[in-house]
mmCIF file with all atom_site columns, C-alpha atoms in Angstrom:
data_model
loop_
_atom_site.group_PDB
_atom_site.id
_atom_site.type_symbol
_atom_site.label_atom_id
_atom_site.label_alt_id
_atom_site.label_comp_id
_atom_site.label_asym_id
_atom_site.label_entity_id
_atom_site.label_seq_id
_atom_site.pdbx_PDB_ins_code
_atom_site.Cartn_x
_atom_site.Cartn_y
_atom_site.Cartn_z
_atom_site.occupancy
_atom_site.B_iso_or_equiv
_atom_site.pdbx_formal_charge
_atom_site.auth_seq_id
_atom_site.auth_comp_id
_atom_site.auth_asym_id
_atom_site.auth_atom_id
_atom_site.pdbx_PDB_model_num
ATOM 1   C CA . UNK Z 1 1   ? 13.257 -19.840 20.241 1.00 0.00 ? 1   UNK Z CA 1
ATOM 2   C CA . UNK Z 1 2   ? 17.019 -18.361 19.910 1.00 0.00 ? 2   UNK Z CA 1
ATOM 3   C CA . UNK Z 1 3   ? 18.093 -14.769 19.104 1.00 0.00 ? 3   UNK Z CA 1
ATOM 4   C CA . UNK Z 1 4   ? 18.934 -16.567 16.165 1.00 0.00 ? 4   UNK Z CA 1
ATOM 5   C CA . UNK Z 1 5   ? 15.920 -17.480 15.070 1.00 0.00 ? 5   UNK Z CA 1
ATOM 6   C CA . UNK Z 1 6   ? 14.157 -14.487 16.237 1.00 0.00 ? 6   UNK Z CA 1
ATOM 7   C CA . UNK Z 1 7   ? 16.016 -12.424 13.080 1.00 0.00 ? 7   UNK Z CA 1
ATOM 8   C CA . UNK Z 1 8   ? 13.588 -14.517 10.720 1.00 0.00 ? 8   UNK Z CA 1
ATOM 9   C CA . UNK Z 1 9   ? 11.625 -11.508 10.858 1.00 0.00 ? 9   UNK Z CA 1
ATOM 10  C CA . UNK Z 1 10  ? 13.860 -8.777  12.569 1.00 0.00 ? 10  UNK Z CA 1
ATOM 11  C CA . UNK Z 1 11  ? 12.183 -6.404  15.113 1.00 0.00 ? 11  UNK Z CA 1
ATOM 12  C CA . UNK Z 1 12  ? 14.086 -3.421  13.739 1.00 0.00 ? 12  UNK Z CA 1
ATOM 13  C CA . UNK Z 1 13  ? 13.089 -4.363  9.939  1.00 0.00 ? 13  UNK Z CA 1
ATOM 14  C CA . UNK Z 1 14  ? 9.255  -4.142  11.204 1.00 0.00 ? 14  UNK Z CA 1
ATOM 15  C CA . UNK Z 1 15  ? 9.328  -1.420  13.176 1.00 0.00 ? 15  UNK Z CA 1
ATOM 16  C CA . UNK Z 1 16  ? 11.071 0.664   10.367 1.00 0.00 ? 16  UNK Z CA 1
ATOM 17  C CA . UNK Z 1 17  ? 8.829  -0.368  7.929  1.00 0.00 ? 17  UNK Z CA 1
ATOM 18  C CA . UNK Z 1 18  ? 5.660  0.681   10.100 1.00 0.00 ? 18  UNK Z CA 1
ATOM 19  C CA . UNK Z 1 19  ? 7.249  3.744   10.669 1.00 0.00 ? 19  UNK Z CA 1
ATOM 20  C CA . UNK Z 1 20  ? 8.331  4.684   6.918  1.00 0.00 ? 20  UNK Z CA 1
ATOM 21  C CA . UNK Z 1 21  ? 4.306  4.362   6.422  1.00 0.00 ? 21  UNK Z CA 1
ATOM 22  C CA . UNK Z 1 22  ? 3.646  6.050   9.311  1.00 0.00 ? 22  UNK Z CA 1
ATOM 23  C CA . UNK Z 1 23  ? 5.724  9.045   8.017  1.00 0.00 ? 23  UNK Z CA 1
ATOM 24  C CA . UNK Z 1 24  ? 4.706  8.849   4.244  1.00 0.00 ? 24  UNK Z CA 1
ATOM 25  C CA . UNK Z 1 25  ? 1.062  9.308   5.601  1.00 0.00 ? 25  UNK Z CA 1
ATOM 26  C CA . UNK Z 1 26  ? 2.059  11.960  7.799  1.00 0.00 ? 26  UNK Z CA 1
ATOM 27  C CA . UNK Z 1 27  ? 3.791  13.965  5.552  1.00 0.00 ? 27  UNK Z CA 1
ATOM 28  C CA . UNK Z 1 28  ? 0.780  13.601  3.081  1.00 0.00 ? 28  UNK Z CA 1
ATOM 29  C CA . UNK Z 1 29  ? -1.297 15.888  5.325  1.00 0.00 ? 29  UNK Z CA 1
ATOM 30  C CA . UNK Z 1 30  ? 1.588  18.359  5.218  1.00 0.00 ? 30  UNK Z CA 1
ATOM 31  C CA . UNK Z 1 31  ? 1.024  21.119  3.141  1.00 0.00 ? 31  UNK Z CA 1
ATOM 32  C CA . UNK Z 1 32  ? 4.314  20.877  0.917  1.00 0.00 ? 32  UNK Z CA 1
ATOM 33  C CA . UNK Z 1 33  ? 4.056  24.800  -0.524 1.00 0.00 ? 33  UNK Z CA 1
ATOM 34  C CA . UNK Z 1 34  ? 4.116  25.894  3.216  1.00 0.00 ? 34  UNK Z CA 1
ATOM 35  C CA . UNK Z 1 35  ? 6.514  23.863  5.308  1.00 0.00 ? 35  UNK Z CA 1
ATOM 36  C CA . UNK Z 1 36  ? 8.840  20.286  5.127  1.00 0.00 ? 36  UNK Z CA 1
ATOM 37  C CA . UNK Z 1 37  ? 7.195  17.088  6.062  1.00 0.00 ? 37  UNK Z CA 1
ATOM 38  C CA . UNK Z 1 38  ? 9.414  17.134  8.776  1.00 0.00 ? 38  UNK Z CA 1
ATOM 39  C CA . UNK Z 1 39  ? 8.036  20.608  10.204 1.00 0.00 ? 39  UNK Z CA 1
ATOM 40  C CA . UNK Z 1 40  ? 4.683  19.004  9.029  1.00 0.00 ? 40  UNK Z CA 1
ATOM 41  C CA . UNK Z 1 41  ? 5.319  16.674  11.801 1.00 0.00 ? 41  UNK Z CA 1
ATOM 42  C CA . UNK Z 1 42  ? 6.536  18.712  14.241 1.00 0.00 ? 42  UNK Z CA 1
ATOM 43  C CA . UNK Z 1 43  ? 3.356  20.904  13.496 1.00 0.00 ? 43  UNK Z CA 1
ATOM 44  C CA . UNK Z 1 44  ? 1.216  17.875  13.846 1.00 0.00 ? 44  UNK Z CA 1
ATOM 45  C CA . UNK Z 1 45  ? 2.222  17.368  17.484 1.00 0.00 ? 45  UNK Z CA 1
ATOM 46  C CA . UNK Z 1 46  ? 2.870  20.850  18.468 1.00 0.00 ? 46  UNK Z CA 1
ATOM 47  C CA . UNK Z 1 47  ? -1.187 21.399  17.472 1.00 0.00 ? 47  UNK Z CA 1
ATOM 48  C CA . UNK Z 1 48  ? -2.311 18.190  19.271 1.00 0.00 ? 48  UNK Z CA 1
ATOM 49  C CA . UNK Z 1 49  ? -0.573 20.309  22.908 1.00 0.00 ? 49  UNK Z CA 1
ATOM 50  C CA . UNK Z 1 50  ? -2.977 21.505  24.633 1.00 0.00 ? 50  UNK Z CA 1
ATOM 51  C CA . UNK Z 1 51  ? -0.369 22.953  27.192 1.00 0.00 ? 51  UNK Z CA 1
ATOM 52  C CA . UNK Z 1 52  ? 2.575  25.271  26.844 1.00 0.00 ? 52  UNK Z CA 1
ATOM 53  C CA . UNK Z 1 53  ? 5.366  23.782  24.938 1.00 0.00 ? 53  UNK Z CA 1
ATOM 54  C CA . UNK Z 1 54  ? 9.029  24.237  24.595 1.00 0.00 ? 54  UNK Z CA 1
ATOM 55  C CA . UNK Z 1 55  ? 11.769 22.911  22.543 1.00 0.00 ? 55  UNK Z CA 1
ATOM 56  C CA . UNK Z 1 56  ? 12.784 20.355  24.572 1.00 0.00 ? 56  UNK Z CA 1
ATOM 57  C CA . UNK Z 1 57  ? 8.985  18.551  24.503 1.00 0.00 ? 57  UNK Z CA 1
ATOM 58  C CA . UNK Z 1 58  ? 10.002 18.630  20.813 1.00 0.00 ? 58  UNK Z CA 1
ATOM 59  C CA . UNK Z 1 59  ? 13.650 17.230  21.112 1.00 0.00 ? 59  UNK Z CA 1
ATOM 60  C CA . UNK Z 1 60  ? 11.726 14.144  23.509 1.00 0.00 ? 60  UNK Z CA 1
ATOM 61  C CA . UNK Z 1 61  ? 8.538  13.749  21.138 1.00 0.00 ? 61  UNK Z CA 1
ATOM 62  C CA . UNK Z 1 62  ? 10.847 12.773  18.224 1.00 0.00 ? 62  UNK Z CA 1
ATOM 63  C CA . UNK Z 1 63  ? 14.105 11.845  19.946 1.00 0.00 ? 63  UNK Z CA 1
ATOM 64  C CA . UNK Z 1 64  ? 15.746 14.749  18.296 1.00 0.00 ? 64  UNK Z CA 1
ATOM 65  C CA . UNK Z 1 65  ? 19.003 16.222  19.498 1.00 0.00 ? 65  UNK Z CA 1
ATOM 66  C CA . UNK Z 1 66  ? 18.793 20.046  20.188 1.00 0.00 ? 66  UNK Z CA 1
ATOM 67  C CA . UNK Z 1 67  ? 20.846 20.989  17.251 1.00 0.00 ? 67  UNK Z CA 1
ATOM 68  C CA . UNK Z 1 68  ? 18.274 19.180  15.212 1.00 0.00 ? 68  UNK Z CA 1
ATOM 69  C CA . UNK Z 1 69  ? 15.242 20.464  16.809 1.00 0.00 ? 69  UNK Z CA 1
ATOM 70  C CA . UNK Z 1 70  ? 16.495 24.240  17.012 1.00 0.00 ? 70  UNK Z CA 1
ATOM 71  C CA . UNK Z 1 71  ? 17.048 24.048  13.117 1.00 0.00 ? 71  UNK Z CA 1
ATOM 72  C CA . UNK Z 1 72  ? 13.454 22.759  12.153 1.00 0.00 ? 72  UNK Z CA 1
ATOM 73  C CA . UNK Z 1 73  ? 11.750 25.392  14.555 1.00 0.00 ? 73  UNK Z CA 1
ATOM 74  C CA . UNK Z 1 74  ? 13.605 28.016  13.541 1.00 0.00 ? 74  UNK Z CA 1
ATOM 75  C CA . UNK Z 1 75  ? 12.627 26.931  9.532  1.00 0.00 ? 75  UNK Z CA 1
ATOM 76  C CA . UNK Z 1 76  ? 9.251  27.222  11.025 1.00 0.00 ? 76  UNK Z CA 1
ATOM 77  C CA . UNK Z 1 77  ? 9.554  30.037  12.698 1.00 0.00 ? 77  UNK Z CA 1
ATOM 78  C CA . UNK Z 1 78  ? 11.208 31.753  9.160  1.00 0.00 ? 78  UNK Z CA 1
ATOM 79  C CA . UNK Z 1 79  ? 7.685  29.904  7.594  1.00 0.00 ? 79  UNK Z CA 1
ATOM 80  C CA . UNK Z 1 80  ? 5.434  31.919  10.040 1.00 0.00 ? 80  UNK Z CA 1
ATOM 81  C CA . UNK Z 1 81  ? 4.483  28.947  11.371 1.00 0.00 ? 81  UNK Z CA 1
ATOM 82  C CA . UNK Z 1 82  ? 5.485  29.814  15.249 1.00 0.00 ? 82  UNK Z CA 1
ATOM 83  C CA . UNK Z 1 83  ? 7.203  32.448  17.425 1.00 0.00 ? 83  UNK Z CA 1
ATOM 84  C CA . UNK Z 1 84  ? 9.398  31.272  20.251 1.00 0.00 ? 84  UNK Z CA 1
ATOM 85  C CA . UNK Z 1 85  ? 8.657  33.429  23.212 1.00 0.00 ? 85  UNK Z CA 1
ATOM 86  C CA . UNK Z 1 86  ? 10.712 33.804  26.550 1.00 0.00 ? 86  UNK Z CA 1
ATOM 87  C CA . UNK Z 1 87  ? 8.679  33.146  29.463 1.00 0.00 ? 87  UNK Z CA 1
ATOM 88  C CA . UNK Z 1 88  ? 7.846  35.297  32.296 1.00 0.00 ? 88  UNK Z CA 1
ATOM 89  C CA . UNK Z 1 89  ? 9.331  33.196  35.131 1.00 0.00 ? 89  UNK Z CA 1
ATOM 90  C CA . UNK Z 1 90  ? 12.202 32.160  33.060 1.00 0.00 ? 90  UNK Z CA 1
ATOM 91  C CA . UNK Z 1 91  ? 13.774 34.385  30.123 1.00 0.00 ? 91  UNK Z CA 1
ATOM 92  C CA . UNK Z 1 92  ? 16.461 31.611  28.933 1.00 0.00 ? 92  UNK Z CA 1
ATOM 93  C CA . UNK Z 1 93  ? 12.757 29.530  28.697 1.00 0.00 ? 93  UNK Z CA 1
ATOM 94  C CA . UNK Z 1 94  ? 11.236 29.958  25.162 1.00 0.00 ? 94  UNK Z CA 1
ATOM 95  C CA . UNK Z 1 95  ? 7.768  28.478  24.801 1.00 0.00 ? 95  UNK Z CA 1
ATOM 96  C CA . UNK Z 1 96  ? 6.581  27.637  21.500 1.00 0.00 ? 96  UNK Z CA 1
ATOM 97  C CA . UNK Z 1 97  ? 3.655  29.486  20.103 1.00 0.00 ? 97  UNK Z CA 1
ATOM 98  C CA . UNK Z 1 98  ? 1.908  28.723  17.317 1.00 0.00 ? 98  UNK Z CA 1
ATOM 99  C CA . UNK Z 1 99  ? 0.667  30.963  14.781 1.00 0.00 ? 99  UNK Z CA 1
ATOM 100 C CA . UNK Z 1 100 ? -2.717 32.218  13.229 1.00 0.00 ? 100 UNK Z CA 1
ATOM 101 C CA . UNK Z 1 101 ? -1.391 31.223  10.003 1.00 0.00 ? 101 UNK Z CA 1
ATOM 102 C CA . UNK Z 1 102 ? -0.092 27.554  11.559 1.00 0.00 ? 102 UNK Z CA 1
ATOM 103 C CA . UNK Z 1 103 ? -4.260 27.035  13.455 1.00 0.00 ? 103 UNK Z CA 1
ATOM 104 C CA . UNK Z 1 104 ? -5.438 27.158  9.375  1.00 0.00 ? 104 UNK Z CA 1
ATOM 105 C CA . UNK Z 1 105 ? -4.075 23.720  9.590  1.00 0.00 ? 105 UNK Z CA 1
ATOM 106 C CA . UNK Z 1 106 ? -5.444 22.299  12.874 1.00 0.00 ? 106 UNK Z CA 1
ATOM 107 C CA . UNK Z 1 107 ? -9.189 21.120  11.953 1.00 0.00 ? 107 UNK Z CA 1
ATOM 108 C CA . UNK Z 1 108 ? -7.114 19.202  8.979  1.00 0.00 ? 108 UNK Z CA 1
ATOM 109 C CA . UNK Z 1 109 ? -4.149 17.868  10.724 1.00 0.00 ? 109 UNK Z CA 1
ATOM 110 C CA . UNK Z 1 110 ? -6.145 17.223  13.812 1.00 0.00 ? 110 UNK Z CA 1
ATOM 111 C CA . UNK Z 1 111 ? -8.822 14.969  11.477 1.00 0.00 ? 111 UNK Z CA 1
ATOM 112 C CA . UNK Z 1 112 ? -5.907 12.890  9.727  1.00 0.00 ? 112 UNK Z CA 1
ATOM 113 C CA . UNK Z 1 113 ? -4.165 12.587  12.574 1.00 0.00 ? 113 UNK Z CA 1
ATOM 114 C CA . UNK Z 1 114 ? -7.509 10.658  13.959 1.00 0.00 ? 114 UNK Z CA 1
ATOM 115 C CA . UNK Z 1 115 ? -7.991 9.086   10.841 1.00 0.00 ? 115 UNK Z CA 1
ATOM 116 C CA . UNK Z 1 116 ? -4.309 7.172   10.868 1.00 0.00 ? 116 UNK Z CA 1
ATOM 117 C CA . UNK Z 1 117 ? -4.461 6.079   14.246 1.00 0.00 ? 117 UNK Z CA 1
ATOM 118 C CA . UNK Z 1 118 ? -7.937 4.964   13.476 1.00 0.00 ? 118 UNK Z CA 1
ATOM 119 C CA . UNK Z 1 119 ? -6.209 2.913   10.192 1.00 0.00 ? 119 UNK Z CA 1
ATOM 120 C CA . UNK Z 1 120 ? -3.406 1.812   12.476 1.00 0.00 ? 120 UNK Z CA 1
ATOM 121 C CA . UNK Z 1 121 ? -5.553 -0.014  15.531 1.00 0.00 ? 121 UNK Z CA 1
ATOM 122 C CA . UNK Z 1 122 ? -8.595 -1.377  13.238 1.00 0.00 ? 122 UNK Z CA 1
ATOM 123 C CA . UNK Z 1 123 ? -9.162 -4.720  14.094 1.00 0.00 ? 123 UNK Z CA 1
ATOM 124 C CA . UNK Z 1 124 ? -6.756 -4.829  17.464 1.00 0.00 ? 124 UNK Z CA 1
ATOM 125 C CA . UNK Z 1 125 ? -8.464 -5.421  20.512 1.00 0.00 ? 125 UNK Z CA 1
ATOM 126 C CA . UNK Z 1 126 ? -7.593 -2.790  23.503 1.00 0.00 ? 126 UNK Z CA 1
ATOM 127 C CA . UNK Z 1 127 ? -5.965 -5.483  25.249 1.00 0.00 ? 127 UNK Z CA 1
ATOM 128 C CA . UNK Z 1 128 ? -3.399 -6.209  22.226 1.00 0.00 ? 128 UNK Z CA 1
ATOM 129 C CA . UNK Z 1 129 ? -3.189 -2.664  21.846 1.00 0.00 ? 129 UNK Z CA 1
ATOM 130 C CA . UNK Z 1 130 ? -1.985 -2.346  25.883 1.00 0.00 ? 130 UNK Z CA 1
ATOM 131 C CA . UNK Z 1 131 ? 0.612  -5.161  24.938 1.00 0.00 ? 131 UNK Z CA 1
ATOM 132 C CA . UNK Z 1 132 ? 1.989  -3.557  21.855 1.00 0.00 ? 132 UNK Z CA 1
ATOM 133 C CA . UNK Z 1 133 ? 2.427  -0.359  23.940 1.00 0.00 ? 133 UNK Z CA 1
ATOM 134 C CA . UNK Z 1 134 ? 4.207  -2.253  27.007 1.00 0.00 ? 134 UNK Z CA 1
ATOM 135 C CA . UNK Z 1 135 ? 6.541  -3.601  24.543 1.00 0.00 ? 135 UNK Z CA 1
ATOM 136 C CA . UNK Z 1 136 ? 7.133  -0.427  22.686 1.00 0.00 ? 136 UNK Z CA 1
ATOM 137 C CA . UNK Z 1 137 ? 7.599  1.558   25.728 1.00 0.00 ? 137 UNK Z CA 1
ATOM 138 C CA . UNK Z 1 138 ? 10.211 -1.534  26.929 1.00 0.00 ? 138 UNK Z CA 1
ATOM 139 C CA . UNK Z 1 139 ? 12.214 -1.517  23.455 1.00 0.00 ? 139 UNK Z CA 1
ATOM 140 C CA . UNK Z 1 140 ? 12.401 2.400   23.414 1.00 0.00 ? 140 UNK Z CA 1
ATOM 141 C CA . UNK Z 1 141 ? 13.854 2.140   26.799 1.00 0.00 ? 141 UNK Z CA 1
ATOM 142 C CA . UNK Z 1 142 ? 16.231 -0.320  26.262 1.00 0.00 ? 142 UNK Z CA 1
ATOM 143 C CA . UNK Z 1 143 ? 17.481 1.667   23.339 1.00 0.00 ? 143 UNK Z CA 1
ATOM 144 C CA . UNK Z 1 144 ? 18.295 4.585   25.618 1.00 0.00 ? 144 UNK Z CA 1
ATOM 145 C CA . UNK Z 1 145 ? 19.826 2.232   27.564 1.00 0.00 ? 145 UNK Z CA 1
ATOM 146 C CA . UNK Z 1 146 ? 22.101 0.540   24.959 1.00 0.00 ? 146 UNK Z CA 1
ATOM 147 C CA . UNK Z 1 147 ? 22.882 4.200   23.302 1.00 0.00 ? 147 UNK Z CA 1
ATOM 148 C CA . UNK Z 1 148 ? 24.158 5.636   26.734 1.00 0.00 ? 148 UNK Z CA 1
ATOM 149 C CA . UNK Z 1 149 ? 26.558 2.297   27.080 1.00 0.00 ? 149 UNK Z CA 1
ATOM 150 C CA . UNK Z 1 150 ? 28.600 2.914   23.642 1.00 0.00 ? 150 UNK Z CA 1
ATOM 151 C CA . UNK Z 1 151 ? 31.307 4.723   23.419 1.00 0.00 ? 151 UNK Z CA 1
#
Protein backbone atom coordinates (compact mmCIF):
# COMPACT_ATOMS: atom_id res chain seq x y z
CA UNK A 1 0.00 0.00 0.00
CA UNK A 2 1.14 3.75 -1.03
CA UNK A 3 0.96 6.95 1.08
CA UNK A 4 -1.55 7.44 -1.37
CA UNK A 5 -3.72 5.03 -0.57
CA UNK A 6 -3.12 5.15 3.04
CA UNK A 7 -5.28 8.76 3.05
CA UNK A 8 -8.46 6.48 2.34
CA UNK A 9 -8.90 6.80 5.90
CA UNK A 10 -6.35 9.52 7.11
CA UNK A 11 -4.48 8.89 10.43
CA UNK A 12 -4.91 12.52 11.48
CA UNK A 13 -8.86 12.44 10.61
CA UNK A 14 -9.07 9.35 13.21
CA UNK A 15 -7.08 10.40 15.70
CA UNK A 16 -8.94 13.83 15.86
CA UNK A 17 -12.08 12.35 15.87
CA UNK A 18 -11.17 9.95 18.92
CA UNK A 19 -9.90 12.77 20.56
CA UNK A 20 -12.95 15.33 20.02
CA UNK A 21 -14.90 12.34 21.97
CA UNK A 22 -12.37 11.93 24.22
CA UNK A 23 -12.66 15.67 25.20
CA UNK A 24 -16.55 16.01 24.94
CA UNK A 25 -16.60 13.18 27.63
CA UNK A 26 -14.05 14.79 29.58
CA UNK A 27 -15.41 17.98 29.79
CA UNK A 28 -18.82 16.34 30.77
CA UNK A 29 -17.38 15.47 34.20
CA UNK A 30 -16.30 19.10 34.50
CA UNK A 31 -18.30 21.00 36.66
CA UNK A 32 -19.18 23.99 34.18
CA UNK A 33 -20.42 26.61 37.20
CA UNK A 34 -16.86 26.10 38.72
CA UNK A 35 -14.14 25.98 36.10
CA UNK A 36 -13.64 25.61 31.88
CA UNK A 37 -13.53 22.18 30.43
CA UNK A 38 -10.20 22.97 29.69
CA UNK A 39 -9.20 23.58 33.52
CA UNK A 40 -11.60 20.53 33.94
CA UNK A 41 -8.91 18.72 32.22
CA UNK A 42 -6.09 20.05 33.59
CA UNK A 43 -7.83 19.26 37.03
CA UNK A 44 -8.44 15.77 35.89
CA UNK A 45 -4.72 15.04 35.57
CA UNK A 46 -3.39 17.28 38.17
CA UNK A 47 -5.77 14.95 40.75
CA UNK A 48 -4.67 11.62 39.15
CA UNK A 49 -0.55 13.00 40.51
CA UNK A 50 0.24 11.40 43.15
CA UNK A 51 3.64 13.36 43.28
CA UNK A 52 4.51 17.02 43.39
CA UNK A 53 3.68 18.79 40.26
CA UNK A 54 4.72 21.86 38.46
CA UNK A 55 3.75 23.74 35.46
CA UNK A 56 5.88 22.30 33.21
CA UNK A 57 4.33 18.46 33.92
CA UNK A 58 1.28 20.44 32.74
CA UNK A 59 2.82 22.18 29.58
CA UNK A 60 4.19 18.15 28.65
CA UNK A 61 0.80 16.34 29.73
CA UNK A 62 -1.11 18.38 27.10
CA UNK A 63 1.63 19.67 24.80
CA UNK A 64 0.84 23.14 25.89
CA UNK A 65 3.22 26.03 25.42
CA UNK A 66 3.98 27.94 28.73
CA UNK A 67 2.05 30.95 27.77
CA UNK A 68 -0.88 28.64 27.43
CA UNK A 69 -0.44 26.67 30.48
CA UNK A 70 0.40 29.78 32.82
CA UNK A 71 -3.03 31.32 31.64
CA UNK A 72 -5.30 28.22 32.49
CA UNK A 73 -3.56 27.77 36.01
CA UNK A 74 -3.69 31.03 36.86
CA UNK A 75 -7.83 30.95 35.83
CA UNK A 76 -7.66 28.16 38.26
CA UNK A 77 -5.85 29.53 40.64
CA UNK A 78 -8.45 32.91 40.43
CA UNK A 79 -11.29 29.72 40.68
CA UNK A 80 -9.73 28.49 44.02
CA UNK A 81 -8.99 25.58 42.43
CA UNK A 82 -4.98 25.59 43.26
CA UNK A 83 -2.20 27.73 44.77
CA UNK A 84 1.17 27.73 43.09
CA UNK A 85 3.76 27.53 45.78
CA UNK A 86 7.64 28.19 45.51
CA UNK A 87 9.57 25.37 46.67
CA UNK A 88 12.01 25.14 49.38
CA UNK A 89 15.08 24.06 47.37
CA UNK A 90 14.15 26.21 44.52
CA UNK A 91 12.10 29.64 44.87
CA UNK A 92 11.84 30.34 40.90
CA UNK A 93 10.16 26.45 41.31
CA UNK A 94 6.34 26.72 41.88
CA UNK A 95 4.67 23.41 42.61
CA UNK A 96 1.12 23.09 42.02
CA UNK A 97 -1.15 22.50 44.92
CA UNK A 98 -4.42 21.65 44.81
CA UNK A 99 -7.12 22.89 46.85
CA UNK A 100 -9.73 21.66 49.50
CA UNK A 101 -12.30 23.07 47.37
CA UNK A 102 -10.56 21.33 43.97
CA UNK A 103 -10.35 17.35 46.28
CA UNK A 104 -14.56 17.87 46.31
CA UNK A 105 -14.04 16.74 42.82
CA UNK A 106 -11.56 13.83 43.07
CA UNK A 107 -13.84 10.67 44.10
CA UNK A 108 -15.94 12.00 40.84
CA UNK A 109 -13.30 12.82 38.39
CA UNK A 110 -11.20 9.98 39.58
CA UNK A 111 -14.46 7.42 38.88
CA UNK A 112 -15.12 8.88 35.24
CA UNK A 113 -11.86 9.06 34.51
CA UNK A 114 -11.89 5.01 35.13
CA UNK A 115 -15.04 4.71 33.59
CA UNK A 116 -13.77 6.26 29.95
CA UNK A 117 -10.74 4.41 29.78
CA UNK A 118 -12.78 1.44 30.74
CA UNK A 119 -15.30 2.54 27.51
CA UNK A 120 -12.21 3.20 25.44
CA UNK A 121 -10.25 -0.44 25.76
CA UNK A 122 -13.56 -2.76 26.00
CA UNK A 123 -13.14 -5.45 23.81
CA UNK A 124 -9.13 -4.83 22.95
CA UNK A 125 -6.95 -7.41 24.01
CA UNK A 126 -3.72 -6.16 26.16
CA UNK A 127 -1.64 -7.14 23.39
CA UNK A 128 -3.55 -4.72 20.79
CA UNK A 129 -3.65 -2.32 23.44
CA UNK A 130 0.56 -2.54 23.74
CA UNK A 131 0.49 -2.01 19.83
CA UNK A 132 -1.79 0.95 19.76
CA UNK A 133 0.46 2.51 22.45
CA UNK A 134 3.87 1.70 20.47
CA UNK A 135 2.36 3.40 17.61
CA UNK A 136 1.01 6.33 19.47
CA UNK A 137 4.11 6.88 21.35
CA UNK A 138 6.03 6.57 17.60
CA UNK A 139 3.53 9.16 15.84
CA UNK A 140 3.76 11.66 18.85
CA UNK A 141 7.42 11.48 18.43
CA UNK A 142 7.67 11.93 15.00
CA UNK A 143 5.50 14.97 15.35
CA UNK A 144 8.07 16.58 17.63
CA UNK A 145 10.32 15.68 15.22
CA UNK A 146 8.64 17.17 12.10
CA UNK A 147 7.57 20.46 14.28
CA UNK A 148 11.30 21.16 15.32
CA UNK A 149 12.33 20.81 11.34
CA UNK A 150 9.91 23.79 10.04
CA UNK A 151 10.78 26.93 9.90
Amino acid sequence: MDKYEALSKPVARCISKLSNQIRRRIDALASKDEFSGAQGRVLHFILSQPEELFQRDVEEEFGLRPPTATEILKKMEQNGLIRREPTAYDARLKQIIVSEKAMQYQKPVMDGLMQLEEDLTEGISKEELAVFLQVVEKMTENMARAGMQQP
